[in-house]
């Protein structure tokens, strides 16, 4: 379809009542991506030059879930799928070529299918994507004539018993030639069981014009999976999970237990990354070759270098170099940048900090609003006291500094290069380079005190 000029129109004005939700249906997430974004991604990948979305019900929430480049058309009242296309007439007045009409609730549709549908439409007015399903109830049925051409699409609620038995269904995805489309749509009435203007009636209108209706049958009916209920939303998640994992494994990613691994389809994961069970890798994450993620880890929008190990940990919106070790039980919060060979160890929390090559925070620490140079060693139980109850302050720890266990670093604070803080110190003043900072009460041993003061019995 490289040369064809294709615009996509995504119908998303409906209420989605069966979800029983305060949110509009199309913003519900499948593998942590709002459904409508998956539909948009398929349209983009198919080469659509322009994408419009028809919005109505709770449109503010739908608009908020759309990427900037997507145009919205408002449908004032939901009079049916044909009306939803008609409201886009002004926006499409100067467009030519094809219009792909899609539903916002079909997150499994592939871009290759959309491209094929446009190819099938060729220079005809209409092509419809159909599928053979075991249980066609609820869908519009494809009625074919003696020659096998599409004669009509009959809605479930309008169908006769013999039509109800047809198991070829209308997926609700169409390609229309824009030339003459709105003149034809004007001929559709709402004389049917639901009193709606059915887009499916375009079949009748085309046939009346002696225009054949083209059809593409899905080979993988899974693509037609529509989400109307919470159960179907969960099924869509499972199907997309399987599809994503299979694609990654085919590209050389190790996934030990695919059914216990949830990876967002837009992640970039290199070959020879190994993913252990109970792991979620969310939108926007990139992981380089040789890294091991999991078990039981959650990575949200992170950049992970090569040969890293992230074990039983959470990483959010952060970046790390190569050979970093995270966990077990570490929490790397947003805006953390790690160099190469950094260790964020057991039960360590790091937030909004930059940590240089080879620095280590092996155990039980909190590091926030800090900048650590290279080769810094942070002892167990160290805390950057970055918050005084009013404002956050920064801690700077220069190259090769050694922070003794259980040091409280009261920010704002700078620890000089190669300096040491004594274990158990509360450091509130800057420490110059190459120095030892000791800030704790001197120990007093009282000889014989226990025997004198604690009588047995
Ligand atoms: C529609 C088709 C049916 C097909 C099914 C596939 C019609 C008449 N029927 O039925 O043949 O098998 O899809 O899923 O088209 N929408 C609007 N504005 C409206 C009405 C609907 O934007 O005024 C949007 C909805 O938000 C939804 C899509 O259009 O995304 C489909 O509408 P819906 O009412 O769910 O159609 P179905 O009854 O499922
Ligand atoms: Ca309906």
Short mmCIF file of N, CA, C and O in Angstrom, two decimals, residues 29-31 33-43 102 106-109 240 265:
data_model
loop_
_atom_site.label_atom_id
_atom_site.label_comp_id
_atom_site.label_asym_id
_atom_site.label_seq_id
_atom_site.Cartn_x
_atom_site.Cartn_y
_atom_site.Cartn_z
N UNK A 29 -6.64 -0.91 29.75
CA UNK A 29 -5.31 -1.31 29.29
C UNK A 29 -5.21 -2.81 28.99
O UNK A 29 -5.75 -3.64 29.70
N UNK A 30 -4.48 -3.08 27.93
CA UNK A 30 -4.11 -4.46 27.59
C UNK A 30 -2.58 -4.47 27.63
O UNK A 30 -1.94 -3.66 26.95
N UNK A 31 -2.02 -5.32 28.46
CA UNK A 31 -0.56 -5.30 28.68
C UNK A 31 -0.07 -3.87 28.90
O UNK A 31 0.79 -3.39 28.20
N UNK A 33 -1.09 -1.06 28.09
CA UNK A 33 -1.25 -0.06 27.03
C UNK A 33 -2.74 0.16 26.79
O UNK A 33 -3.47 -0.82 26.57
N UNK A 34 -3.22 1.41 26.85
CA UNK A 34 -4.64 1.63 26.55
C UNK A 34 -4.97 1.02 25.18
O UNK A 34 -4.22 1.21 24.22
N UNK A 35 -6.07 0.27 25.16
CA UNK A 35 -6.48 -0.45 23.94
C UNK A 35 -6.39 0.40 22.68
O UNK A 35 -5.89 -0.04 21.66
N UNK A 36 -6.85 1.64 22.80
CA UNK A 36 -6.90 2.47 21.59
C UNK A 36 -5.49 2.75 21.06
O UNK A 36 -5.29 2.89 19.85
N UNK A 37 -4.51 2.76 21.94
CA UNK A 37 -3.13 2.99 21.47
C UNK A 37 -2.63 1.82 20.64
O UNK A 37 -1.84 1.99 19.71
N UNK A 38 -3.08 0.63 20.98
CA UNK A 38 -2.68 -0.55 20.20
C UNK A 38 -3.32 -0.49 18.81
O UNK A 38 -2.68 -0.85 17.81
N UNK A 39 -4.56 -0.03 18.75
CA UNK A 39 -5.24 0.10 17.46
C UNK A 39 -4.53 1.17 16.62
O UNK A 39 -4.28 0.97 15.42
N UNK A 40 -4.18 2.27 17.26
CA UNK A 40 -3.48 3.35 16.56
C UNK A 40 -2.12 2.86 16.04
O UNK A 40 -1.72 3.13 14.91
N UNK A 41 -1.43 2.09 16.88
CA UNK A 41 -0.12 1.57 16.48
C UNK A 41 -0.24 0.70 15.24
O UNK A 41 0.60 0.77 14.33
N UNK A 42 -1.31 -0.10 15.17
CA UNK A 42 -1.51 -0.96 13.99
C UNK A 42 -1.75 -0.09 12.75
O UNK A 42 -1.20 -0.36 11.68
N UNK A 43 -2.55 0.97 12.91
CA UNK A 43 -2.84 1.86 11.78
C UNK A 43 -1.56 2.56 11.32
O UNK A 43 -1.29 2.68 10.12
N UNK A 102 -11.95 1.55 11.57
CA UNK A 102 -11.58 0.54 12.56
C UNK A 102 -12.32 0.82 13.87
O UNK A 102 -12.77 1.93 14.10
N UNK A 106 -10.52 -3.21 19.27
CA UNK A 106 -9.95 -4.44 18.69
C UNK A 106 -8.43 -4.38 18.74
O UNK A 106 -7.75 -4.14 17.74
N UNK A 107 -7.87 -4.64 19.91
CA UNK A 107 -6.44 -4.42 20.11
C UNK A 107 -5.51 -5.45 19.46
O UNK A 107 -4.30 -5.28 19.49
N UNK A 108 -6.08 -6.52 18.88
CA UNK A 108 -5.20 -7.57 18.35
C UNK A 108 -5.05 -7.53 16.83
O UNK A 108 -4.39 -8.39 16.24
N UNK A 109 -5.68 -6.55 16.23
CA UNK A 109 -5.61 -6.43 14.78
C UNK A 109 -4.18 -6.15 14.32
O UNK A 109 -3.50 -5.30 14.90
N UNK A 240 -2.38 -11.22 23.61
CA UNK A 240 -1.30 -10.30 23.23
C UNK A 240 0.01 -10.70 23.93
O UNK A 240 1.09 -10.60 23.36
N UNK A 265 4.19 -4.81 24.20
CA UNK A 265 4.64 -5.05 22.82
C UNK A 265 5.62 -4.00 22.29
O UNK A 265 6.33 -4.28 21.33
#
